PDB file of C-alpha atoms in Angstrom:
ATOM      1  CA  UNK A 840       0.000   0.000   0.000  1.00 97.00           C
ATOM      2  CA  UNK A 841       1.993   3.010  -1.106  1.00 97.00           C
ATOM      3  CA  UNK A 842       1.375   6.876  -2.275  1.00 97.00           C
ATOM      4  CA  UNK A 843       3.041   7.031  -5.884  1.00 97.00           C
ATOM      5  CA  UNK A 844       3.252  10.921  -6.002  1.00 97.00           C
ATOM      6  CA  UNK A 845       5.159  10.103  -2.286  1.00 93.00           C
ATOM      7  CA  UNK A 846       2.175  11.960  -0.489  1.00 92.00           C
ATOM      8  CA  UNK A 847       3.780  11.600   3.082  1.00 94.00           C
ATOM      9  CA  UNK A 848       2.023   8.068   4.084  1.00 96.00           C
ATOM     10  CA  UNK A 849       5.092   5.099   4.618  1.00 96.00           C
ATOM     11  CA  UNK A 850       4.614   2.216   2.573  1.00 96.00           C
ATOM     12  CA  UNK A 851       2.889  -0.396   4.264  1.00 96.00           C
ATOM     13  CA  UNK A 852       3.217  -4.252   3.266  1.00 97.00           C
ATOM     14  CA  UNK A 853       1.394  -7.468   4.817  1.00 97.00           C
ATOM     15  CA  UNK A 854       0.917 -11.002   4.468  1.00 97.00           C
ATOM     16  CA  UNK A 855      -2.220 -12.173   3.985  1.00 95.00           C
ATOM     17  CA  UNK A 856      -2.831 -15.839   3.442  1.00 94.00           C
ATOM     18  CA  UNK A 857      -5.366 -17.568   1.344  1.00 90.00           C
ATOM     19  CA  UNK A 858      -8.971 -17.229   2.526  1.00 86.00           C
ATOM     20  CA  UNK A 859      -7.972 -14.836   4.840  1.00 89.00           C
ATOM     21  CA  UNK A 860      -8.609 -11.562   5.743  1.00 90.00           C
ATOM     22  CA  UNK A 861      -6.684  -8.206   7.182  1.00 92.00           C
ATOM     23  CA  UNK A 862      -7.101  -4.655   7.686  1.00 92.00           C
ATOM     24  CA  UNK A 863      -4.589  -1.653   7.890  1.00 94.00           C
ATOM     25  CA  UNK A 864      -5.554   1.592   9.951  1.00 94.00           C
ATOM     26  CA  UNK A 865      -4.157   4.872   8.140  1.00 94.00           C
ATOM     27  CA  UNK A 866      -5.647   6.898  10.714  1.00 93.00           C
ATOM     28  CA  UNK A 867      -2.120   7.993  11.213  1.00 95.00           C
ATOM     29  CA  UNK A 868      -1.519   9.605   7.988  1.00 96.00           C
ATOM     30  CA  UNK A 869      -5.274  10.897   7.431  1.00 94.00           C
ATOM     31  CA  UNK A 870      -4.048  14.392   6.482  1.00 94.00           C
ATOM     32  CA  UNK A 871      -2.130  13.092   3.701  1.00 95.00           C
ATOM     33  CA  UNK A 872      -4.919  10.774   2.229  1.00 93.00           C
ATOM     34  CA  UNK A 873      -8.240  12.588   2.669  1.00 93.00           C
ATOM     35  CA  UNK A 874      -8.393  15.255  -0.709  1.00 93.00           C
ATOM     36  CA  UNK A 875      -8.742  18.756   0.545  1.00 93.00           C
ATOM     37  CA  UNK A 876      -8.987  21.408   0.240  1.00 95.00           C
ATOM     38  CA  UNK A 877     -10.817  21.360  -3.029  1.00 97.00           C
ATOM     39  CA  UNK A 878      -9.875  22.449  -6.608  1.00 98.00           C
ATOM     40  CA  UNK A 879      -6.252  21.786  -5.407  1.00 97.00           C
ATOM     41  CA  UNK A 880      -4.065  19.259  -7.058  1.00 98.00           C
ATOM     42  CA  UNK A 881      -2.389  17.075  -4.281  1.00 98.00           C
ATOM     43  CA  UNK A 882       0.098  13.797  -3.746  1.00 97.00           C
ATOM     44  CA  UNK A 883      -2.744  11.989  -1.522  1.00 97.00           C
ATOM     45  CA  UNK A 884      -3.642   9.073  -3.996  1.00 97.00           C
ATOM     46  CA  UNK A 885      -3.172   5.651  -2.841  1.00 97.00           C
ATOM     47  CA  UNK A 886      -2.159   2.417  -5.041  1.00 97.00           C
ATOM     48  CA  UNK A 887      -2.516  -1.045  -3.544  1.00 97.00           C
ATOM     49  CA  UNK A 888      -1.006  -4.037  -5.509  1.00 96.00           C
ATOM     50  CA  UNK A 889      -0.384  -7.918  -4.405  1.00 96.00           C
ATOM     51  CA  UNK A 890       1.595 -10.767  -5.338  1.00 96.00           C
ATOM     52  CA  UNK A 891      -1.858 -12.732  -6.025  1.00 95.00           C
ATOM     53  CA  UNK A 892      -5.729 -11.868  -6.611  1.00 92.00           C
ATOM     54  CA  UNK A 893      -7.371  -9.887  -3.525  1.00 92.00           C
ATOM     55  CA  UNK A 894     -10.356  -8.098  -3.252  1.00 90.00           C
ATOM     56  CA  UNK A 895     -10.217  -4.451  -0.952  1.00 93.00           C
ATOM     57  CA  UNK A 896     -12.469  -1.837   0.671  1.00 93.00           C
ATOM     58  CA  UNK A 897     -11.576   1.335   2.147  1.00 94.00           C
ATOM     59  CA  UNK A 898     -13.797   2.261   5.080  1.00 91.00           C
ATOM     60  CA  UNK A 899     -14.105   5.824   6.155  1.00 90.00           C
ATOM     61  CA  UNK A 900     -14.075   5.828   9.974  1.00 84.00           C
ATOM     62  CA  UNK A 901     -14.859   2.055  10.757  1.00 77.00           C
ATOM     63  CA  UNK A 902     -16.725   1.514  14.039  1.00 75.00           C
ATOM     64  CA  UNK A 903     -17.049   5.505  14.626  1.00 78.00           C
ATOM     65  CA  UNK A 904     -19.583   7.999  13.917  1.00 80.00           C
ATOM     66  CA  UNK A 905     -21.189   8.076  10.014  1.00 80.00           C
ATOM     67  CA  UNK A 906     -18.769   5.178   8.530  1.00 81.00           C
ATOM     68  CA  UNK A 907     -18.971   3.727   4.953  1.00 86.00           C
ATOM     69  CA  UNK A 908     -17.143   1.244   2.656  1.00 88.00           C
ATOM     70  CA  UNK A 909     -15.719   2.297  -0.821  1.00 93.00           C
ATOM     71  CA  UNK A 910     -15.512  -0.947  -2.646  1.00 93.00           C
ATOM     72  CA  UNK A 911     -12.471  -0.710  -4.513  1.00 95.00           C
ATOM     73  CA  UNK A 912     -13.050  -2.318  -8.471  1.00 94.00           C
ATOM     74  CA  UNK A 913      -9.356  -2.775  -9.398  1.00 93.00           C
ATOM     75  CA  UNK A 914      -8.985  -2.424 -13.241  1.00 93.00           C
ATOM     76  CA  UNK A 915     -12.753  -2.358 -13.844  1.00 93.00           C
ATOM     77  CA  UNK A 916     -12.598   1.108 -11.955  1.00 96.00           C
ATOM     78  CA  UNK A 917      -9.709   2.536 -14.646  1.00 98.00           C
ATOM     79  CA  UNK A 918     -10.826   4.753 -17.863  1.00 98.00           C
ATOM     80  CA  UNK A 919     -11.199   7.875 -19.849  1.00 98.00           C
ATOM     81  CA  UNK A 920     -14.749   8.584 -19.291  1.00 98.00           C
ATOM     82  CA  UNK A 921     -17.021   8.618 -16.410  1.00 98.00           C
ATOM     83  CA  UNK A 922     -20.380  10.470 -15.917  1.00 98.00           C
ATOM     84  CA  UNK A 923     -20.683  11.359 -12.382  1.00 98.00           C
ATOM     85  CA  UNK A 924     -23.858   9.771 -10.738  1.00 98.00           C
ATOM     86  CA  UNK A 925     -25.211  11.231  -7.533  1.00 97.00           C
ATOM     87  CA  UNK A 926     -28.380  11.204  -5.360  1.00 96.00           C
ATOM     88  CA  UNK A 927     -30.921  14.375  -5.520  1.00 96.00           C
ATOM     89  CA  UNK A 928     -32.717  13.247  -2.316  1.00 96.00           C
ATOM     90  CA  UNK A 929     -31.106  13.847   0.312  1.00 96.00           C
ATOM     91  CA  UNK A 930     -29.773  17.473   1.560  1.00 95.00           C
ATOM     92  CA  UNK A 931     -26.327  17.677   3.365  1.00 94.00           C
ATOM     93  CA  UNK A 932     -26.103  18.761   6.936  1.00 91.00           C
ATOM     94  CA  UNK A 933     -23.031  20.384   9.075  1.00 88.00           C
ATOM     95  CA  UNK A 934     -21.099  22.137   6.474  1.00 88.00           C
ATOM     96  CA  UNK A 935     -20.553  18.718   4.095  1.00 90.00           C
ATOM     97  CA  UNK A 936     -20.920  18.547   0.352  1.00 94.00           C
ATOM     98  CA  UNK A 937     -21.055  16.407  -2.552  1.00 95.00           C
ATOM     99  CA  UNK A 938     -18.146  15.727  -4.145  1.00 97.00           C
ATOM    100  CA  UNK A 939     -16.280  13.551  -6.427  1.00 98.00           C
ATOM    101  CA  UNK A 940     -12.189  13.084  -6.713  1.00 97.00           C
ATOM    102  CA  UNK A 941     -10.345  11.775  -9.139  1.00 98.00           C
ATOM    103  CA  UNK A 942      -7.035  10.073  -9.015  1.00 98.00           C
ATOM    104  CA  UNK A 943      -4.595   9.671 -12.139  1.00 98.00           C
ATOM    105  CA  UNK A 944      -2.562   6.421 -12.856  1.00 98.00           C
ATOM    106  CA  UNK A 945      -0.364   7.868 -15.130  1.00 98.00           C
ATOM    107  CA  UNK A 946       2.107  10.795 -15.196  1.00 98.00           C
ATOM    108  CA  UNK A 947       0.813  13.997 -17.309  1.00 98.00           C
ATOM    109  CA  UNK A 948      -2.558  12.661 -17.147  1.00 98.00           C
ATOM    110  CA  UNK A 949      -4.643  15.706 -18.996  1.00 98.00           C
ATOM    111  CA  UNK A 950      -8.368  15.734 -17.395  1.00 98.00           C
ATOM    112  CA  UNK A 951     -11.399  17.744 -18.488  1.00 98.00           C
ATOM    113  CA  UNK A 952     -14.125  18.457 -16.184  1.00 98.00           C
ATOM    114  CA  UNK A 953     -17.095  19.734 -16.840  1.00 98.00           C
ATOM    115  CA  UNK A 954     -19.242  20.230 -13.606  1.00 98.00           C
ATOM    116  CA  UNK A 955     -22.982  20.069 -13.381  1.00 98.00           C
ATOM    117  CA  UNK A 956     -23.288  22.911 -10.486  1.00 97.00           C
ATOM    118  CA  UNK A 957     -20.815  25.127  -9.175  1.00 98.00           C
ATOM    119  CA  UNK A 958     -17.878  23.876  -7.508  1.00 98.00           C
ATOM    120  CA  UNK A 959     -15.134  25.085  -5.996  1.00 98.00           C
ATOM    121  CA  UNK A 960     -13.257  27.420  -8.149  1.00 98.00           C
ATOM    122  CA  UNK A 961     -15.712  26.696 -11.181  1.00 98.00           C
ATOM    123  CA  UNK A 962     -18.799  27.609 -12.664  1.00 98.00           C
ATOM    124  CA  UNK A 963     -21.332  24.854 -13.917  1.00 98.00           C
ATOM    125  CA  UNK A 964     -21.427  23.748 -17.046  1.00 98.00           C
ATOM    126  CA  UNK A 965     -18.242  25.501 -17.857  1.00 98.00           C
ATOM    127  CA  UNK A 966     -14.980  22.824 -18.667  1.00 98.00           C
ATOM    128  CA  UNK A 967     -11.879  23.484 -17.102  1.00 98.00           C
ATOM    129  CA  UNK A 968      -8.818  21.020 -17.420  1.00 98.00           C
ATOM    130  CA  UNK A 969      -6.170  20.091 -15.001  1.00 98.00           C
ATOM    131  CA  UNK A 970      -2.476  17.924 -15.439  1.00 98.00           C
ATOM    132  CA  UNK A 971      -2.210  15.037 -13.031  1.00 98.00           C
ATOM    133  CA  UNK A 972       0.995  12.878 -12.140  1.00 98.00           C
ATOM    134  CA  UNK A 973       0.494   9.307 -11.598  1.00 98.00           C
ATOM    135  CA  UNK A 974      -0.716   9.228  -7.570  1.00 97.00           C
ATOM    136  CA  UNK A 975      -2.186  13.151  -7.347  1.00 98.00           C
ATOM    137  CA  UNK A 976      -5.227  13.592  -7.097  1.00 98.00           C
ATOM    138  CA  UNK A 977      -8.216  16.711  -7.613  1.00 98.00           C
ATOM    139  CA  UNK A 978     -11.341  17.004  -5.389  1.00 98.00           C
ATOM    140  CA  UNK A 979     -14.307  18.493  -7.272  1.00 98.00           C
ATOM    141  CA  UNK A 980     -16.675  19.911  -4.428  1.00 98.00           C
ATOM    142  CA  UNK A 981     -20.100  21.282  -4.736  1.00 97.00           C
ATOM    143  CA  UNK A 982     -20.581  25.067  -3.385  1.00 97.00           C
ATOM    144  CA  UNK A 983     -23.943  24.258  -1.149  1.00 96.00           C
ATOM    145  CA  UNK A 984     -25.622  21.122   0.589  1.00 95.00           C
ATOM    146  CA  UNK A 985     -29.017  20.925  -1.102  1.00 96.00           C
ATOM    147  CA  UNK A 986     -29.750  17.986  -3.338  1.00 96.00           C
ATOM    148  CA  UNK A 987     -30.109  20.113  -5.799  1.00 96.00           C
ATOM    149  CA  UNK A 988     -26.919  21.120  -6.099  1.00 97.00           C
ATOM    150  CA  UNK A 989     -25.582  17.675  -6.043  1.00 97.00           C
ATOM    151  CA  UNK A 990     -23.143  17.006  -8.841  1.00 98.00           C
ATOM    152  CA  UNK A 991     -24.868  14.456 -10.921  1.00 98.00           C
ATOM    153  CA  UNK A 992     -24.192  14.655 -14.786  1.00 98.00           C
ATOM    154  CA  UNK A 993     -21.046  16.027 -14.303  1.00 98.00           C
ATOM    155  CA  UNK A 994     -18.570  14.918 -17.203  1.00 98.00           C
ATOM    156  CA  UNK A 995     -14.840  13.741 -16.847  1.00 98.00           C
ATOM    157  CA  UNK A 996     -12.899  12.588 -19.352  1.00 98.00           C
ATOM    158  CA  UNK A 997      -8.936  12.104 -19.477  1.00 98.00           C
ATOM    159  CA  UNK A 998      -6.044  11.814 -21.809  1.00 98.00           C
ATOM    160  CA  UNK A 999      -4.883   8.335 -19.623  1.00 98.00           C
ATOM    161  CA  UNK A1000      -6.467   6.074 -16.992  1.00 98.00           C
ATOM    162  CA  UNK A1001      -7.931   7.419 -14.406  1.00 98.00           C
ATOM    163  CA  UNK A1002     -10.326   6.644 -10.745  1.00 98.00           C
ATOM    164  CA  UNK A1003     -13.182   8.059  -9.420  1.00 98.00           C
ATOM    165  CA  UNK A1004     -14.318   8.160  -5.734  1.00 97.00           C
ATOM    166  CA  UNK A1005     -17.897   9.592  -5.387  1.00 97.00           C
ATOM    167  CA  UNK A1006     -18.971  11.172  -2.051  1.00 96.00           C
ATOM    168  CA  UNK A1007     -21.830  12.395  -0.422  1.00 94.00           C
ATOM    169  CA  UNK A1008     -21.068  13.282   3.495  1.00 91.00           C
ATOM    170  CA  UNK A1009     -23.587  13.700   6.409  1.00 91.00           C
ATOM    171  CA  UNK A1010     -26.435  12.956   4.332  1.00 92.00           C
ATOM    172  CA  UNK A1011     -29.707  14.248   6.325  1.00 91.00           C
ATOM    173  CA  UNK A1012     -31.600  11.521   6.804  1.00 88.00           C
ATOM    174  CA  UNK A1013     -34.728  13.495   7.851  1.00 91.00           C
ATOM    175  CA  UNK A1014     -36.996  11.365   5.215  1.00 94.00           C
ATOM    176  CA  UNK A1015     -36.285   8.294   6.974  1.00 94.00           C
ATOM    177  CA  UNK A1016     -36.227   9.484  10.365  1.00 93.00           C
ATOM    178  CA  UNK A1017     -33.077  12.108  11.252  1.00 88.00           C
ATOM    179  CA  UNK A1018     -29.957  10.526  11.270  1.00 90.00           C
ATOM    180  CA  UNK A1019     -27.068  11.649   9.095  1.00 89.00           C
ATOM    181  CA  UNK A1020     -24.559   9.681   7.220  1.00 90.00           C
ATOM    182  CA  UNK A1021     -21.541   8.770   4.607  1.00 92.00           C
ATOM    183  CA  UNK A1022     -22.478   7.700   1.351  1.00 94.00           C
ATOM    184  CA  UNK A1023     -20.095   6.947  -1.494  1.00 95.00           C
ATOM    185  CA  UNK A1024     -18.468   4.520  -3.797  1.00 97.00           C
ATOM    186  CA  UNK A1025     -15.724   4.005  -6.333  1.00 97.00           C
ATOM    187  CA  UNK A1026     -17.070   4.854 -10.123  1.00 97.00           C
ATOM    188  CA  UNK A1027     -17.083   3.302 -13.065  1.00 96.00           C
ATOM    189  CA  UNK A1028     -16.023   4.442 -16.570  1.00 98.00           C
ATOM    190  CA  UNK A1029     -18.515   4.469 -19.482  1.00 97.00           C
ATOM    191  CA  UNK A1030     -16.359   1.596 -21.266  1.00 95.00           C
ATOM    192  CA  UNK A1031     -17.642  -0.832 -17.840  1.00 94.00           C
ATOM    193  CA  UNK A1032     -22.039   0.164 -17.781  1.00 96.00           C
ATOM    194  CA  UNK A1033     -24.752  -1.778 -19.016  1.00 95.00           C
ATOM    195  CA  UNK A1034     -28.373  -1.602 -20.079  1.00 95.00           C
ATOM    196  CA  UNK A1035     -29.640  -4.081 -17.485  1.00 95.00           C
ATOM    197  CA  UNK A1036     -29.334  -3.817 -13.620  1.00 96.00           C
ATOM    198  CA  UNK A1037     -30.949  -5.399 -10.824  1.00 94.00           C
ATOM    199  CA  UNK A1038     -31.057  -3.727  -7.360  1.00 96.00           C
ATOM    200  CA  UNK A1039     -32.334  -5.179  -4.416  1.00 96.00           C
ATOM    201  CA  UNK A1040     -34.050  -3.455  -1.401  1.00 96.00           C
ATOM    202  CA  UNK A1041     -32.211  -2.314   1.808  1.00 95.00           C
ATOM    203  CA  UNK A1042     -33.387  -1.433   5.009  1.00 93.00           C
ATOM    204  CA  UNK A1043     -34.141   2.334   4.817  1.00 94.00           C
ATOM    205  CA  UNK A1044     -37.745   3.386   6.592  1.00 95.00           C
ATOM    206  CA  UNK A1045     -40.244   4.820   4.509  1.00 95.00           C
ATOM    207  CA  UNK A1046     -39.917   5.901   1.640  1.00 95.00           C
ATOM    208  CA  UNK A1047     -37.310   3.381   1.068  1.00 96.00           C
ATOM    209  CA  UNK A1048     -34.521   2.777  -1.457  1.00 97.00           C
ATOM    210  CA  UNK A1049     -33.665   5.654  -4.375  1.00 98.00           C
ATOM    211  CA  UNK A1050     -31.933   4.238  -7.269  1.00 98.00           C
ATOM    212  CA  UNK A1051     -30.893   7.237  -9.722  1.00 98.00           C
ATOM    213  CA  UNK A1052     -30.621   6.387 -13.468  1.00 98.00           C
ATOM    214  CA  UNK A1053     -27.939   8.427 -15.570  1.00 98.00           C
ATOM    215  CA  UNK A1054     -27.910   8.622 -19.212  1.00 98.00           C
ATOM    216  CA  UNK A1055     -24.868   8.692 -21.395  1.00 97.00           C
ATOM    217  CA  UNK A1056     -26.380   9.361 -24.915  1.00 98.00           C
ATOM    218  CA  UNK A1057     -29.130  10.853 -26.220  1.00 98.00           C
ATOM    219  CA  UNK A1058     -32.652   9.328 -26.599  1.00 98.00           C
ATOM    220  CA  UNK A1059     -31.783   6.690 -24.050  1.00 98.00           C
ATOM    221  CA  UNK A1060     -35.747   5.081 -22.957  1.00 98.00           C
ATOM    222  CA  UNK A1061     -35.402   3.734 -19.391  1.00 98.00           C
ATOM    223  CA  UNK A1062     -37.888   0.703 -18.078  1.00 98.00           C
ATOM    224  CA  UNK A1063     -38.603  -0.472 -14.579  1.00 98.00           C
ATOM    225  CA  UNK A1064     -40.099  -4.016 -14.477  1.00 97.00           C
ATOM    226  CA  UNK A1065     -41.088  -3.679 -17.771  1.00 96.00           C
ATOM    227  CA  UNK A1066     -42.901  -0.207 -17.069  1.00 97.00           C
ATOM    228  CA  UNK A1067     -41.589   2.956 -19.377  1.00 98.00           C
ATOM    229  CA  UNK A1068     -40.150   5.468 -17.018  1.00 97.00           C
ATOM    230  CA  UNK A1069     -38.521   8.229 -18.612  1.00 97.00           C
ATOM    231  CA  UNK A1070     -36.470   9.248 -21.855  1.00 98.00           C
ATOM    232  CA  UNK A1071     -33.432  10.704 -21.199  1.00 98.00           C
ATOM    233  CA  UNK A1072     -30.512  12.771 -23.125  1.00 98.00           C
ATOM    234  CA  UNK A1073     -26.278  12.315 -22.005  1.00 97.00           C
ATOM    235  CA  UNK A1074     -25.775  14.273 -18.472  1.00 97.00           C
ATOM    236  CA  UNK A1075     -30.100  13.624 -17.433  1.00 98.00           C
ATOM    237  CA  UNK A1076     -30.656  11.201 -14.286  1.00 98.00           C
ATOM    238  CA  UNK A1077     -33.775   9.945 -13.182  1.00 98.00           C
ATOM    239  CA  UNK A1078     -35.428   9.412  -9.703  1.00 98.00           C
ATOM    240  CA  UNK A1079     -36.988   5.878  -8.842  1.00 98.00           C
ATOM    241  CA  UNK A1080     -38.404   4.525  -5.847  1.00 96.00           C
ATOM    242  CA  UNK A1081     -37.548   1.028  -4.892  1.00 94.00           C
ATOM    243  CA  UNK A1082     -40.345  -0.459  -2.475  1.00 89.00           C
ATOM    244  CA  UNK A1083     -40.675  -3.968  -3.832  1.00 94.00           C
ATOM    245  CA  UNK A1084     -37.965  -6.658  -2.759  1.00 96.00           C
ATOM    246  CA  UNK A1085     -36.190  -6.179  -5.865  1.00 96.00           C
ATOM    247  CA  UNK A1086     -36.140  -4.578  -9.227  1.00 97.00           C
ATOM    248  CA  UNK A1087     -35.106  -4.925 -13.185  1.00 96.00           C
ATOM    249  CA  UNK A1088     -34.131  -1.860 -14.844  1.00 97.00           C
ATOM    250  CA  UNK A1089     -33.684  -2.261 -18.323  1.00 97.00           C
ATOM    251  CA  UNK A1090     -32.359   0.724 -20.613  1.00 97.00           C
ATOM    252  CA  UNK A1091     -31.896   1.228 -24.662  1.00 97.00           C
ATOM    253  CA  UNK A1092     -28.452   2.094 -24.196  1.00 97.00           C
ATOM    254  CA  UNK A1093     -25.670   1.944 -21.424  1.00 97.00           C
ATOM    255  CA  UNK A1094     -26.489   3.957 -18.376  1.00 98.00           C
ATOM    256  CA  UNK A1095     -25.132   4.780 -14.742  1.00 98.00           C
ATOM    257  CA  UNK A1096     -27.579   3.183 -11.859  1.00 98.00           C
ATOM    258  CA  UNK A1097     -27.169   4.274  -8.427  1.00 98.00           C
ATOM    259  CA  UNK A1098     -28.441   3.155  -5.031  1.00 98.00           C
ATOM    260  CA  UNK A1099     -29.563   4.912  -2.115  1.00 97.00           C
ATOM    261  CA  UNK A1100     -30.088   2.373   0.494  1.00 95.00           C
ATOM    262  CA  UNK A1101     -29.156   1.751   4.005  1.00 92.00           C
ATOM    263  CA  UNK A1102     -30.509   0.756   7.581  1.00 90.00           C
ATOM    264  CA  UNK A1103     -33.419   2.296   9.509  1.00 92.00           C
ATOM    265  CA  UNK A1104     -32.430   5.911   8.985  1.00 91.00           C
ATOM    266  CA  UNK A1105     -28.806   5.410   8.535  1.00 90.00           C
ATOM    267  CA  UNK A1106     -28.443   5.953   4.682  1.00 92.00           C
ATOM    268  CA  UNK A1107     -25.775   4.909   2.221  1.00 93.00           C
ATOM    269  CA  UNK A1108     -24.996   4.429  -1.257  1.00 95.00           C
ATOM    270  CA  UNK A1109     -23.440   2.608  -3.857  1.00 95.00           C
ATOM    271  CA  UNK A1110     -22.877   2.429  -7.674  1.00 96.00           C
ATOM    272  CA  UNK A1111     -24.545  -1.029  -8.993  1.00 96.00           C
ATOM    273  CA  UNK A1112     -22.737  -3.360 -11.755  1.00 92.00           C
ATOM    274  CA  UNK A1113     -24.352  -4.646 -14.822  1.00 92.00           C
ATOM    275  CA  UNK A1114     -25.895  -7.692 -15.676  1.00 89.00           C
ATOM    276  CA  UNK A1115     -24.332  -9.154 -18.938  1.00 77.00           C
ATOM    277  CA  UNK A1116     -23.655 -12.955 -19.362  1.00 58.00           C
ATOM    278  CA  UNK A1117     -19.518 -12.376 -18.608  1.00 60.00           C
ATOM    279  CA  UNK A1118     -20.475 -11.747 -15.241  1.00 61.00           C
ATOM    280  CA  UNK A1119     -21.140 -13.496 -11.990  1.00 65.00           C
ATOM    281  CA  UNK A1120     -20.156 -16.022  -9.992  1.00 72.00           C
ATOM    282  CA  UNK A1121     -22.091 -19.199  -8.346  1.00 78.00           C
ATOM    283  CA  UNK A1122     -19.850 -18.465  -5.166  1.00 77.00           C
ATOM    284  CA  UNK A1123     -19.328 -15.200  -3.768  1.00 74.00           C
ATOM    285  CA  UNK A1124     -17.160 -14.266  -0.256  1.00 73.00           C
ATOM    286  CA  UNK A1125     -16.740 -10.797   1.334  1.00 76.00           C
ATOM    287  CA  UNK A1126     -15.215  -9.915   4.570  1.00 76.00           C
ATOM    288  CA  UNK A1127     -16.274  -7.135   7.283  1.00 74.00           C
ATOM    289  CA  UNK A1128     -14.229  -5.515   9.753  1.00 71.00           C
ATOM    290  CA  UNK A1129     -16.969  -4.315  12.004  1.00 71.00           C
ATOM    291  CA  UNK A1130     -20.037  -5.507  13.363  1.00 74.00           C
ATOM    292  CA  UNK A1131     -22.325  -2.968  12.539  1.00 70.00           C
ATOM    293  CA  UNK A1132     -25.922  -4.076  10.868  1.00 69.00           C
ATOM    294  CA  UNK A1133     -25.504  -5.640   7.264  1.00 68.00           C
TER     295      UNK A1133
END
């Protein structure tokens, strides 16, 4: 586990043998891993590698206040272009924002952002481009905590691989009953989205799971269980409820689906993966480091 731009944090190595599981606390070095301030360019990106197959998580916080895992993809979460989903439900409480930051693989790494809303240092709808060395990193932060300024739509595209981490901090939970919480996962680019995605119901109290549909090309026609929802243009997401166990959504052409789930009030969120017949598995093992509800 090192920082390739040399961001401060010691490299860390372990041994992990097979069908087995460990975790390493940062907590020491948080100041030179979290990504701020925004619209800065900074040495905080992280690169884990292994001598054999492994699957990872980071978890913000794990067993505190408002924790979350980032399920980290590996390759699948590398490309050129990503659209950047979010969730226009919630608001944002104590000062937190929606955000998304972007890590480069690759030194001179020429990105393009094109914000949805106003972040910090930019105007909406306005591209900017920054240079990135292989391990920097560039927070894109929205300017307020309403949902509607949320940062959906927003358009990245790079001259070499990137990562995206999506984040959505002390989401108010007043909907579901008043708590507040982390939500956020790790993206994926437009080469790695489908037209067919199944999400299954969480926890959350009325009025239950979100999932938020975001186009990628014009004239895309979205279906829920075979019912026509909306038709959509590149950069348009759509709001659907989730109150049944589970639920197909089927589109005309490849778009973003993302989940707002969670327990009781405590809300979370997470990008889905497609259905397509090169995926899956009859056997499937993940690991937890806490015991919080599941």
């Amino acid at each position: 586990i090192t920082q390739p731009a040399n961001g401060g944090m010691p490299a860390q190595t372990i041994s992990i043998p097979a069908n087995a599981t460990k975790s390493v606390d940062l907590t020491a070095w948080i100041d030179n891993i979290e990504c701020k301030p925004a619209n800065s360019i900074l040495n905080n990106g992280i690169k884990i590698s292994s001598t054999a197959n492994i699957s990872a998580y980071y978890e913000v916080n794990a067993n505190g206040y408002n924790p979350d895992l980032f399920v980290l993809k590996g390759n699948n979460a590398l490309g050129k272009d990503f659209w950047i989903s979010s969730q226009f439900f919630l608001d944002n409480q104590n000062g937190s924002y929606s955000s998304f930051n972007i890590v480069a693989t690759e030194d001179n790494t020429t990105v393009t952002i094109t914000p949805s809303k106003n972040i910090v240092g930019h105007a909406a709808n306005t591209p900017f481009t920054i240079t990135l060395n292989k391990g920097q990193t560039y927070a894109a932060v929205a300017t307020s905590g309403l949902a509607a300024d949320h940062l959906q739509g927003s358009h990245v595209t790079s001259t070499k691989p990137i990562a995206i981490t999506l984040s959505d901090d002390e989401l108010a939970g007043t909907p579901y009953g008043g708590c507040a919480d982390l939500g956020g996962d790790q993206t994926f680019p437009v080469d790695n989205i489908g037209n067919e995605y199944v999400a299954v119901k969480g926890g959350l109290n009325n009025p239950f799971d979100k999932l938020y549909i975001l186009a990628t090309q014009d004239g895309t026609t979205v279906y829920q269980d075979g019912v026509l929802l909306s038709t959509l243009n590149s950069g348009q997401s759509y709001e659907a409820s989730l109150s049944n166990a589970s639920t197909y959504i089927k589109s005309s052409l490849p778009v973003y689906v993302y989940q707002l789930s969670g327990i009781g009030c405590e809300a979370g969120t997470a990008i889905l993966p497609k259905i397509s017949t090169c995926n899956g598995n009859s056997s499937i093992t993940f690991t937890r480091t806490s015991n919080e509800y599941l």
